[in-house]
């Protein structure tokens, strides 16, 4: 277990003064002639005269974005990253996005990272956007995808080609260092993602807390060589702070009646300007930047493999997806109805952060896909999660106190639960209106329909050979079946077949679902209901219920015992849902893959021998500080162990893997990356003297 105190700085989901890990103080506004003004800072979000002209002048022109974007090489894929201090109304973001659409080549993606301590609530956001009719269509997309006001890192993709936006909700003094921490603190080998800085935030005199040394340190650490910055202020503290860290700083004419502002560039870090970062006591999770990767082989075309393939393909990488079956999603991702569900907890804790953020990201992700394509079979009919024990009911009560203001979930009593679901329910629950069920095979097919993805079916990868500059995948008869600069192992428990991932402690959990005739259903459910099992609304004239859970049986035959188990569990929920004597007309059994701590396994594969040597001292002293960054297998990654929540967890896991492979900033804080990392098992075993 990780002490709560150390969670505070990193996860953004920590116990705070309100004893509520989900609490965030929203912006407190007063409106002056329709312009939002922050009551606690006594400053406006944008100029009363012409807010959008000022933003364009200071931030877009100050960073020379139009010229730079027109000069990008249209023949290559690429990513341009802006980092902003103070998201506010999103005006700067919307203007940058609009300009990007006008100037940047299609092969490039805009990545916009913005820090915000007091986000506007969605009503205020929409009200502020009314000022700019020319931005209305982009503003509507932003409003639609705006994350709930919860601390932490929220990634959103606002279109097929982006922009990708990372909203870091929390104090910049915590969130920027956490972002650095997640990509590794090594000045030479860790990624440097940022091309341009928008230093907004209220004036240093009104908001000295923001313009601290830690901000300038973070800028020096995250900037690419020659990254630009622009800011409306010309305050001495900003000028000095940036110069001391290797930025050239120039005074420019301010907007309108304002005299000065500052613009400049980061000259490649000098040893004496590189900020001293506190050394990590055990830097095993400091993956160095990946050598440039253009092609990737992904092994396994289930949800994990298909979402990973798509995340890489959208970044311009060529992907070969290898599948031993005749079609994608024929094994554990093959159920006709997968539930988009989560189990939140009122406690702060790493896995709870992942549970929450992967769920919110998955909702956003699937709604975005569904709004652009009808290729995915499913229904956002809502998911009702019921309290299965007095302990769970007590947890729900605490969650209700913590999340009372939120609209993406509703706490419902048994009457409301019955009305929502259409069946007679006797427990209280939580209703997630935007969730539902999706067909995982249709998700897989939709995800891999991309020109950069080649699917090789009926091809079983049997071993993976690193030739130093590329990977070769060997199939039956020792024949090479694919090659790539990097490889991602996403074939569930069969990952242990490969020498590189043989150490993973994967478990097989058998699960069976049962189908019933529509005529046998007395009270058809209107939404997904998760209780000790689950039941989904009818689909293709059948009712599907699930799922058994067996850790000790690796057989994937459909059995009568498991049908009986599923029926019994359903009867515990609602004895009248099916007509008496109804019998299953079929079913499907598959083996889910889980890890011992039930967290997915996502990240670079460790070089086991090197770990055993480098961290040998942990066997004697688990708290020993060892100043040796982890050594990893070259360009070799894994994405497995999503258990029964693959629909929910794979979209964010795929973003994390793509961030590793493409040297982007990570969508999750470092400690969470660590708790998903495959190397965690080696470190834990060394600490417990088990290896
Ligand atoms: N860029 C914004 C826009 O386009 O609307 C305007 C930003 S507004 C002038 C300044 C923002 O900085 C506010 O939203 C405020 O909540 C945020 N802010 C102030 N102090 C902060 C801090 N310490 N950490 C993160 N955000 C902060």
XYZ file of C-alpha atoms and ligand atoms in Angstrom:
718
model
C 0.000 0.000 0.000
C 1.130 3.517 -0.748
C 0.764 6.096 2.011
C -1.970 8.649 1.359
C 0.504 11.488 1.857
C 2.543 10.425 -1.141
C -0.561 10.148 -3.263
C -1.386 13.761 -2.673
C 1.268 15.311 -4.864
C 0.970 12.871 -7.702
C -2.498 11.689 -8.400
C -4.565 14.789 -7.987
C -7.070 12.508 -6.313
C -6.160 12.842 -2.696
C -7.733 13.565 0.609
C -7.999 17.332 0.840
C -9.428 19.766 3.364
C -12.866 18.558 2.430
C -11.954 14.948 3.158
C -13.204 14.263 -0.316
C -10.864 13.032 -3.039
C -13.305 14.218 -5.711
C -13.542 17.796 -4.487
C -12.457 20.715 -6.615
C -13.227 24.379 -5.991
C -14.845 25.655 -9.205
C -14.279 29.193 -10.468
C -16.319 31.778 -8.580
C -17.403 34.336 -11.108
C -19.098 37.643 -11.232
C -20.174 38.849 -14.631
C -19.431 42.433 -15.619
C -21.163 43.471 -18.871
C -21.176 39.819 -19.887
C -17.440 39.383 -19.197
C -16.513 36.782 -16.556
C -14.414 38.056 -13.691
C -12.820 35.815 -11.030
C -14.112 36.993 -7.661
C -11.148 35.651 -5.687
C -8.460 37.089 -7.992
C -10.289 40.325 -8.858
C -9.265 39.922 -12.488
C -11.058 39.296 -15.782
C -10.711 36.144 -17.924
C -10.418 38.150 -21.106
C -10.285 41.785 -22.049
C -13.527 43.798 -22.007
C -12.482 45.575 -25.193
C -11.854 42.692 -27.539
C -10.928 39.492 -25.748
C -10.417 37.347 -28.803
C -8.278 39.948 -30.622
C -6.076 40.228 -27.543
C -5.713 36.453 -27.236
C -4.819 36.158 -30.906
C -2.291 38.951 -30.644
C -0.615 37.795 -27.430
C -0.655 34.016 -27.688
C -1.070 33.017 -31.340
C 0.967 35.822 -32.910
C 3.346 35.985 -29.931
C 4.262 32.340 -30.622
C 4.212 32.889 -34.416
C 1.902 29.932 -34.741
C 0.432 30.666 -38.178
C 3.894 30.861 -39.787
C 5.196 27.833 -37.928
C 2.156 25.714 -38.726
C 2.207 26.594 -42.416
C 5.848 25.482 -42.512
C 5.187 21.995 -41.058
C 6.150 19.124 -43.351
C 2.883 17.825 -44.786
C 4.556 14.611 -45.938
C 5.248 13.453 -42.403
C 2.974 12.770 -39.452
C 3.721 14.909 -36.424
C 2.425 16.429 -33.261
C 2.593 20.031 -32.109
C 2.189 20.547 -28.371
C 1.033 23.719 -26.663
C 1.056 24.003 -22.887
C -1.080 26.668 -21.244
C -1.172 27.957 -17.689
C -4.836 28.672 -16.869
C -7.512 27.144 -19.141
C -10.247 29.476 -17.915
C -12.958 29.804 -20.541
C -10.940 27.931 -23.167
C -10.787 31.023 -25.411
C -7.079 30.575 -26.168
C -7.682 26.928 -26.896
C -10.560 27.600 -29.277
C -8.597 30.243 -31.156
C -5.573 27.963 -31.446
C -7.778 25.136 -32.720
C -9.409 27.421 -35.290
C -6.024 28.622 -36.529
C -4.743 25.031 -36.602
C -7.610 24.076 -38.903
C -6.667 26.939 -41.215
C -2.882 26.469 -41.305
C -1.655 23.024 -40.245
C -1.294 20.053 -42.586
C -3.681 17.128 -42.163
C -0.915 14.737 -41.180
C -0.211 16.685 -37.967
C -2.057 16.586 -34.658
C -2.473 19.406 -32.184
C -1.912 18.426 -28.554
C -3.053 21.043 -26.063
C -2.138 20.686 -22.395
C -3.728 23.162 -20.025
C -3.515 23.545 -16.238
C -6.499 24.842 -14.326
C -6.970 25.127 -10.574
C -10.519 26.437 -10.565
C -12.323 25.244 -13.708
C -15.499 26.995 -14.819
C -18.604 24.905 -14.391
C -20.224 23.879 -17.650
C -22.974 26.527 -17.444
C -20.456 29.331 -17.025
C -18.318 27.892 -19.801
C -21.222 27.956 -22.257
C -22.196 31.467 -21.141
C -18.667 32.773 -21.723
C -18.585 31.163 -25.174
C -21.627 33.178 -26.230
C -19.237 36.074 -26.745
C -17.674 34.529 -29.825
C -20.187 33.501 -32.491
C -17.356 32.726 -34.935
C -16.110 30.032 -32.536
C -19.570 28.589 -31.849
C -19.111 25.251 -33.612
C -15.776 24.510 -31.946
C -17.084 25.802 -28.606
C -20.024 23.386 -28.836
C -17.604 20.456 -29.251
C -15.563 21.627 -26.281
C -18.677 22.033 -24.126
C -19.863 18.589 -25.114
C -16.565 16.986 -24.130
C -15.710 19.122 -21.100
C -14.715 16.824 -18.222
C -16.501 16.786 -14.882
C -14.946 18.988 -12.221
C -12.794 16.355 -10.560
C -9.116 16.818 -9.730
C -6.607 15.077 -11.942
C -5.640 14.510 -15.511
C -8.459 14.497 -18.074
C -7.621 13.570 -21.656
C -10.118 14.321 -24.411
C -9.897 13.884 -28.165
C -12.096 16.354 -29.952
C -12.123 14.829 -33.392
C -10.684 12.113 -35.551
C -7.485 14.135 -36.027
C -7.586 15.818 -32.658
C -6.986 18.157 -31.156
C -6.068 16.105 -28.136
C -6.540 18.088 -25.006
C -5.171 17.268 -21.566
C -6.885 19.270 -18.860
C -4.902 19.084 -15.630
C -7.340 20.092 -12.912
C -5.474 21.117 -9.781
C -2.888 23.664 -8.670
C -0.192 24.113 -11.293
C 2.389 23.807 -8.523
C 1.303 20.133 -8.274
C 0.110 19.264 -11.748
C 3.101 20.390 -13.858
C 5.691 18.650 -11.650
C 3.455 15.559 -11.751
C 3.443 15.737 -15.547
C 7.248 15.889 -15.555
C 7.447 13.071 -13.085
C 5.305 10.890 -15.327
C 7.623 11.257 -18.320
C 10.816 10.780 -16.302
C 13.151 13.362 -14.867
C 16.230 12.539 -16.868
C 17.171 15.757 -18.696
C 18.824 14.013 -21.662
C 16.769 10.925 -22.263
C 13.241 11.775 -21.087
C 10.800 13.223 -23.622
C 10.498 17.001 -24.031
C 7.036 17.459 -25.503
C 6.256 21.203 -25.543
C 6.593 23.379 -28.690
C 4.863 26.530 -27.428
C 3.777 28.013 -24.099
C 0.751 30.195 -23.456
C 1.544 31.835 -20.121
C -1.875 33.065 -19.122
C -3.117 33.016 -15.571
C -4.033 36.200 -13.836
C -1.444 38.951 -13.501
C 1.490 38.074 -11.213
C 0.427 40.866 -8.846
C -3.079 39.372 -8.510
C -1.954 35.737 -8.556
C 1.616 35.389 -7.286
C 0.970 31.714 -6.413
C 1.039 30.764 -10.074
C 4.228 32.510 -11.163
C 6.599 30.521 -8.992
C 10.063 29.083 -9.588
C 8.428 25.652 -9.990
C 6.592 26.908 -13.111
C 9.789 28.161 -14.773
C 11.609 24.963 -13.767
C 8.845 22.905 -15.339
C 9.008 24.976 -18.516
C 12.743 24.362 -18.867
C 12.244 20.659 -18.329
C 9.291 20.200 -20.712
C 10.386 22.488 -23.566
C 11.735 21.182 -26.849
C 14.875 23.009 -27.973
C 13.680 26.324 -29.391
C 10.187 26.038 -27.899
C 8.519 29.457 -27.837
C 6.545 31.238 -25.170
C 4.323 34.293 -25.061
C 2.664 36.081 -22.189
C 0.609 39.220 -21.681
C 2.702 40.254 -18.675
C 6.092 41.958 -18.657
C 6.615 41.503 -14.923
C 10.232 41.324 -13.738
C 9.690 38.060 -11.893
C 8.651 36.361 -15.147
C 11.482 37.892 -17.155
C 14.107 36.871 -14.614
C 12.611 33.436 -13.941
C 12.724 32.513 -17.616
C 16.144 34.028 -18.381
C 17.681 32.131 -15.463
C 16.441 28.880 -16.977
C 17.813 29.327 -20.456
C 15.040 31.223 -22.234
C 15.752 34.237 -24.390
C 13.224 36.858 -23.306
C 12.185 39.813 -25.474
C 9.848 42.654 -24.678
C 7.211 43.198 -27.347
C 4.510 45.826 -27.735
C 1.466 44.870 -25.642
C -2.071 44.631 -27.011
C -4.085 47.842 -27.429
C -3.311 50.275 -24.666
C -0.959 47.869 -22.871
C 2.672 48.900 -23.104
C 4.635 45.643 -23.001
C 4.387 41.902 -23.119
C 7.025 39.140 -23.273
C 7.890 36.597 -25.937
C 10.889 34.333 -26.364
C 12.441 30.948 -26.939
C 14.058 28.159 -25.014
C 17.668 27.789 -26.024
C 18.714 24.148 -25.552
C 19.163 23.457 -21.874
C 22.555 24.423 -20.494
C 23.908 22.317 -17.644
C 23.741 25.301 -15.288
C 20.193 26.205 -16.332
C 18.741 22.711 -16.077
C 16.675 22.734 -12.908
C 17.847 20.363 -10.228
C 15.044 17.876 -9.711
C 14.963 15.830 -6.551
C 16.397 12.409 -7.404
C 13.893 9.600 -7.341
C 14.842 7.152 -4.565
C 14.077 4.156 -6.758
C 13.857 5.258 -10.380
C 12.876 1.895 -11.843
C 9.992 3.495 -13.674
C 11.823 6.142 -15.676
C 11.481 4.743 -19.165
C 13.879 6.557 -21.464
C 12.550 8.139 -24.666
C 11.916 5.477 -27.305
C 14.187 5.572 -30.335
C 12.124 6.812 -33.242
C 9.394 4.283 -34.065
C 7.594 4.248 -37.422
C 6.129 0.768 -37.508
C 4.707 -1.463 -34.785
C 3.558 -5.059 -34.658
C 0.666 -5.634 -32.258
C 0.048 -9.247 -31.284
C -3.598 -10.053 -30.553
C -6.745 -8.497 -32.037
C -8.951 -8.295 -28.975
C -9.995 -4.995 -27.380
C -6.508 -4.277 -25.998
C -4.770 -4.937 -29.324
C -7.325 -3.175 -31.516
C -7.507 -0.007 -29.384
C -3.703 0.095 -29.181
C -3.391 -0.375 -32.940
C -5.796 2.524 -33.528
C -4.091 4.870 -31.065
C -0.783 4.242 -32.845
C -2.261 4.455 -36.346
C -3.836 7.825 -35.561
C -0.355 9.057 -34.693
C 0.865 8.121 -38.157
C 2.576 4.818 -37.249
C 2.168 1.810 -39.524
C 0.678 -1.080 -37.581
C 0.586 -4.794 -38.371
C -1.987 -6.502 -36.186
C -1.512 -10.232 -35.837
C -4.389 -12.529 -34.912
C -4.347 -16.322 -34.734
C -8.098 -16.623 -35.302
C -9.974 -15.946 -38.523
C -11.415 -12.668 -37.190
C -10.666 -10.086 -34.546
C -12.360 -10.461 -31.131
C -13.080 -14.171 -31.193
C -11.811 -14.911 -27.675
C -12.383 -12.999 -24.421
C -13.495 -9.876 -26.361
C -16.046 -11.903 -28.296
C -19.191 -11.549 -26.172
C -22.036 -9.924 -28.088
C -22.789 -7.443 -25.303
C -20.019 -5.957 -23.191
C -20.875 -3.697 -20.284
C -19.398 -0.234 -20.007
C -19.257 -0.183 -16.250
C -17.139 0.833 -13.321
C -16.921 0.429 -9.566
C -15.992 3.690 -7.924
C -14.673 3.996 -4.414
C -14.906 6.842 -1.908
C -11.271 6.242 -0.921
C -8.317 7.915 -2.580
C -5.998 5.277 -3.986
C -4.096 4.646 -7.148
C -6.359 2.055 -8.626
C -9.396 4.114 -7.805
C -7.882 6.957 -9.797
C -7.448 4.627 -12.761
C -10.951 3.210 -12.327
C -12.443 6.675 -12.372
C -10.391 8.244 -15.133
C -10.497 5.225 -17.442
C -14.287 5.157 -17.098
C -14.717 8.864 -17.794
C -12.331 8.599 -20.722
C -14.137 5.524 -22.085
C -17.518 7.310 -21.963
C -16.063 10.239 -23.868
C -14.265 7.932 -26.306
C -17.246 5.760 -27.270
C -19.681 8.658 -27.498
C -17.265 10.422 -29.835
C -16.899 7.351 -32.025
C -20.640 6.704 -32.057
C -21.365 10.295 -33.065
C -19.173 9.862 -36.166
C -19.962 6.317 -37.183
C -22.711 3.757 -36.875
C -20.261 0.868 -37.084
C -20.507 0.108 -33.380
C -23.371 -2.018 -32.206
C -24.628 -1.056 -28.762
C -26.817 1.258 -26.731
C -26.007 4.064 -24.310
C -29.044 3.025 -22.313
C -27.464 3.686 -18.906
C -25.914 1.334 -16.384
C -27.410 0.770 -12.975
C -24.985 -0.551 -10.401
C -26.593 -1.999 -7.307
C -25.261 -2.250 -3.790
C -24.768 -5.951 -3.196
C -24.096 -5.822 0.526
C -24.552 -3.467 3.478
C -20.853 -2.607 3.094
C -21.356 -1.567 -0.523
C -24.461 0.407 0.426
C -22.357 2.311 2.970
C -19.710 3.011 0.313
C -22.419 4.311 -2.018
C -23.615 6.675 0.719
C -20.132 8.102 1.108
C -19.773 8.462 -2.650
C -23.089 10.246 -2.699
C -21.786 12.835 -0.241
C -18.642 13.275 -2.317
C -20.229 13.442 -5.762
C -23.620 14.935 -4.999
C -23.208 17.797 -7.462
C -22.239 15.647 -10.418
C -24.568 14.843 -13.287
C -22.723 11.948 -14.893
C -23.959 9.695 -12.106
C -27.132 9.624 -10.056
C -27.673 8.007 -6.668
C -31.016 6.263 -6.780
C -33.222 4.499 -4.271
C -34.975 1.230 -5.033
C -38.084 2.912 -6.446
C -36.117 5.061 -8.828
C -33.869 2.091 -9.668
C -36.973 0.076 -10.558
C -38.410 2.897 -12.656
C -35.154 3.366 -14.558
C -34.539 -0.294 -15.206
C -38.121 -1.440 -15.754
C -37.636 -4.353 -13.370
C -38.503 -4.761 -9.737
C -35.384 -3.862 -7.759
C -34.886 -4.013 -4.031
C -31.565 -2.254 -3.552
C -30.300 1.303 -3.837
C -27.842 1.964 -6.589
C -25.827 4.299 -8.755
C -27.072 5.065 -12.252
C -24.607 6.112 -14.969
C -26.851 7.601 -17.661
C -24.179 7.903 -20.379
C -22.932 4.322 -20.031
C -24.514 1.201 -21.522
C -23.503 -1.862 -23.474
C -21.459 -2.227 -26.649
C -20.591 -5.192 -28.790
C -16.819 -5.659 -28.308
C -16.373 -7.363 -31.715
C -17.982 -4.360 -33.416
C -15.736 -2.010 -31.409
C -12.678 -4.010 -32.487
C -13.695 -3.947 -36.139
C -14.426 -0.247 -36.089
C -11.126 0.527 -34.358
C -8.962 -1.301 -36.873
C -10.663 0.131 -39.961
C -7.822 2.595 -40.538
C -5.474 2.940 -43.519
C -2.396 2.591 -41.302
C -3.496 -0.790 -39.887
C -2.904 -4.099 -41.687
C -4.658 -7.073 -40.091
C -3.053 -10.505 -40.491
C -5.522 -13.190 -39.452
C -4.992 -16.951 -39.093
C -1.448 -16.076 -38.061
C -0.103 -17.168 -34.718
C 2.952 -15.386 -33.352
C 5.110 -17.949 -31.582
C 8.201 -15.937 -30.739
C 9.549 -12.410 -30.967
C 13.097 -11.746 -32.118
C 14.919 -8.478 -31.580
C 17.436 -7.860 -34.353
C 18.782 -4.721 -32.710
C 17.148 -2.325 -35.145
C 13.838 -4.109 -35.720
C 11.637 -6.852 -34.348
C 10.720 -9.960 -36.246
C 7.667 -12.024 -35.386
C 8.088 -15.737 -35.944
C 5.127 -17.982 -36.697
C 4.715 -21.707 -37.166
C 7.463 -23.547 -39.025
C 9.891 -20.829 -37.858
C 8.567 -18.538 -40.614
C 8.766 -14.777 -40.087
C 5.271 -13.340 -40.353
C 5.812 -9.652 -39.625
C 8.408 -7.002 -38.810
C 8.344 -3.659 -37.098
C 10.410 -1.136 -35.160
C 8.522 -2.042 -31.997
C 6.211 -4.727 -30.722
C 3.180 -4.634 -28.416
C 2.095 -7.917 -26.831
C -1.686 -7.818 -26.409
C -2.666 -11.475 -26.552
C -4.068 -11.834 -23.056
C -2.832 -14.794 -20.958
C -0.921 -16.181 -23.928
C 1.547 -13.338 -23.413
C 3.367 -15.815 -21.171
C 4.344 -17.813 -24.301
C 6.910 -15.179 -25.229
C 10.236 -15.194 -23.433
C 10.044 -11.388 -22.979
C 6.759 -11.557 -21.054
C 6.893 -15.107 -19.661
C 7.347 -13.745 -16.125
C 3.950 -12.018 -16.027
C 1.779 -13.523 -13.276
C -1.371 -13.790 -15.382
C -4.485 -15.521 -14.188
C -7.241 -17.070 -16.237
C -10.737 -16.381 -15.000
C -13.416 -18.387 -16.692
C -16.637 -16.519 -17.386
C -19.813 -17.786 -19.027
C -22.812 -15.825 -20.243
C -26.251 -17.313 -20.914
C -28.869 -16.418 -23.560
C -32.635 -16.614 -23.177
C -35.469 -16.306 -25.663
C -37.197 -12.932 -25.866
C -40.560 -14.714 -25.323
C -39.304 -15.876 -21.914
C -38.671 -12.348 -20.672
C -41.497 -10.994 -18.497
C -40.024 -7.643 -17.558
C -37.457 -6.557 -20.153
C -34.666 -4.446 -18.642
C -34.417 -0.941 -20.072
C -30.805 -0.425 -19.018
C -27.842 -2.555 -18.016
C -28.153 -3.724 -14.423
C -24.979 -4.810 -12.608
C -25.603 -6.706 -9.416
C -23.769 -9.886 -8.426
C -24.062 -10.635 -12.128
C -25.397 -8.445 -14.881
C -28.272 -8.300 -17.303
C -28.473 -6.201 -20.453
C -31.456 -5.028 -22.513
C -32.552 -7.516 -25.163
C -30.521 -7.643 -28.328
C -31.295 -9.629 -31.481
C -34.361 -11.200 -29.851
C -32.312 -12.568 -26.968
C -31.678 -11.650 -23.368
C -28.077 -11.990 -22.264
C -27.118 -12.469 -18.618
C -23.743 -13.022 -17.028
C -21.368 -13.920 -15.927
C -19.905 -16.760 -13.960
C -16.494 -16.239 -12.372
C -14.158 -19.178 -11.897
C -10.471 -18.887 -11.118
C -9.882 -22.629 -11.031
C -11.241 -23.787 -14.336
C -9.530 -22.921 -17.610
C -12.031 -24.762 -19.755
C -13.946 -22.685 -22.282
C -16.828 -25.119 -22.917
C -20.333 -23.865 -22.133
C -21.675 -25.810 -19.149
C -25.096 -26.426 -17.643
C -23.736 -25.626 -14.156
C -22.754 -22.137 -15.214
C -26.158 -21.556 -16.842
C -27.708 -22.600 -13.523
C -25.365 -20.243 -11.666
C -26.306 -17.324 -13.942
C -30.037 -18.075 -13.592
C -29.733 -18.279 -9.848
C -27.868 -15.003 -9.654
C -30.527 -13.339 -11.817
C -33.263 -14.735 -9.584
C -31.493 -13.059 -6.645
C -31.885 -9.747 -8.479
C -35.403 -10.093 -9.781
C -37.187 -13.459 -9.592
C -39.862 -12.345 -12.074
C -37.636 -11.103 -14.848
C -37.872 -14.452 -16.659
C -40.931 -16.694 -16.890
C -40.798 -19.596 -14.444
C -39.010 -22.587 -15.929
C -37.113 -20.552 -18.560
C -34.023 -22.274 -19.809
C -30.905 -20.953 -21.445
C -30.896 -21.448 -25.207
C -27.169 -20.961 -25.507
C -24.205 -19.195 -24.072
C -20.578 -18.408 -24.472
C -17.640 -19.113 -22.194
C -14.248 -17.449 -22.397
C -11.191 -16.903 -20.243
C -10.652 -13.406 -18.960
C -7.104 -12.459 -18.171
C -6.331 -10.753 -14.872
C -3.310 -9.830 -12.798
C -2.941 -10.718 -9.097
C -3.751 -7.114 -8.080
C -6.549 -6.906 -10.693
C -4.957 -3.855 -12.347
C -4.218 -4.073 -16.069
C -0.602 -4.527 -17.155
C 0.409 -1.757 -19.528
C 3.884 -0.543 -20.392
C 7.454 -1.393 -21.283
C 8.739 -4.885 -20.516
C 11.639 -4.882 -18.067
C 14.958 -6.527 -18.795
C 14.572 -9.077 -16.016
C 18.235 -9.889 -15.543
C 19.117 -6.223 -15.368
C 16.350 -5.587 -12.824
C 17.487 -8.535 -10.710
C 21.024 -7.178 -10.695
C 20.337 -3.477 -10.417
C 17.797 -3.780 -7.638
C 19.259 -6.800 -5.838
C 19.703 -4.746 -2.661
C 15.920 -4.514 -2.289
C 15.917 -8.146 -1.213
C 17.617 -7.137 2.011
C 16.151 -3.682 2.423
C 12.899 -2.884 0.641
C 13.340 0.810 1.411
C 16.807 1.109 0.018
C 17.292 4.071 -2.364
C 18.948 2.861 -5.571
C 19.974 5.473 -8.054
C 19.777 3.326 -11.182
C 17.068 3.947 -13.785
C 15.262 0.790 -14.883
C 16.586 -1.059 -17.932
C 13.946 -2.254 -20.350
C 13.705 -4.565 -23.337
C 14.197 -2.368 -26.400
C 10.895 -1.178 -27.928
C 8.864 -4.012 -26.445
C 5.573 -3.330 -24.661
C 2.621 -5.185 -23.237
C -1.086 -4.407 -22.799
C -2.999 -7.218 -21.060
C -4.990 -8.171 -17.917
C -8.079 -6.036 -18.368
C -10.218 -8.695 -16.655
C -13.916 -8.186 -17.247
C -13.569 -4.425 -17.723
C -11.761 -4.318 -21.057
C -14.341 -2.050 -22.665
C -13.778 0.487 -19.916
C -10.033 0.281 -19.395
C -8.546 -0.333 -22.851
C -9.127 3.116 -24.418
C -7.047 4.947 -21.799
C -4.502 2.100 -21.642
C -4.039 2.473 -25.414
C -3.403 6.206 -24.992
C -0.786 5.420 -22.353
C 1.000 2.946 -24.607
C 0.907 5.364 -27.522
C 2.392 8.042 -25.262
C 5.282 5.703 -24.365
C 5.919 4.720 -27.960
C 5.669 8.246 -29.365
C 7.491 10.076 -26.545
C 4.466 12.122 -25.610
C 3.537 13.343 -22.176
C 1.596 10.601 -20.390
C -2.145 10.744 -19.802
C -1.697 9.473 -16.227
C 0.422 10.431 -13.224
C 3.671 8.589 -12.642
C 2.585 6.516 -9.670
C -0.338 5.240 -11.647
C 1.913 4.452 -14.637
C 4.005 2.509 -12.118
C 1.064 0.627 -10.755
C 0.154 -0.490 -14.291
C 3.748 -1.234 -15.291
C 4.715 -4.860 -15.954
C 7.915 -4.273 -13.949
C 5.901 -3.758 -10.744
C 5.834 -7.507 -10.169
C 9.632 -7.766 -10.287
C 10.112 -4.854 -7.897
C 7.480 -6.192 -5.489
C 9.015 -9.655 -5.515
C 12.475 -8.283 -4.878
C 11.142 -6.212 -1.982
C 9.535 -9.314 -0.522
C 12.677 -11.414 -1.151
C 10.671 -13.636 -3.428
C 13.190 -13.691 -6.253
N -6.556 31.151 -20.849
C -7.856 31.450 -20.327
C -8.872 31.612 -21.418
O -8.525 31.396 -22.602
O -10.024 31.870 -21.076
C -7.903 32.606 -19.383
C -7.134 32.292 -18.164
S -7.567 33.261 -16.782
C -6.905 34.827 -17.163
C -6.452 32.613 -15.575
C -6.758 31.195 -15.182
O -5.692 30.702 -14.380
C -8.003 31.078 -14.346
O -8.883 30.176 -14.932
C -7.499 30.601 -12.999
O -8.416 29.751 -12.315
C -6.236 29.870 -13.379
N -5.290 29.740 -12.268
C -4.961 30.675 -11.365
N -4.041 30.218 -10.494
C -3.786 28.949 -10.833
C -2.937 27.944 -10.319
N -2.162 28.158 -9.254
N -2.940 26.743 -10.913
C -3.705 26.506 -12.012
N -4.538 27.430 -12.537
C -4.578 28.654 -11.968
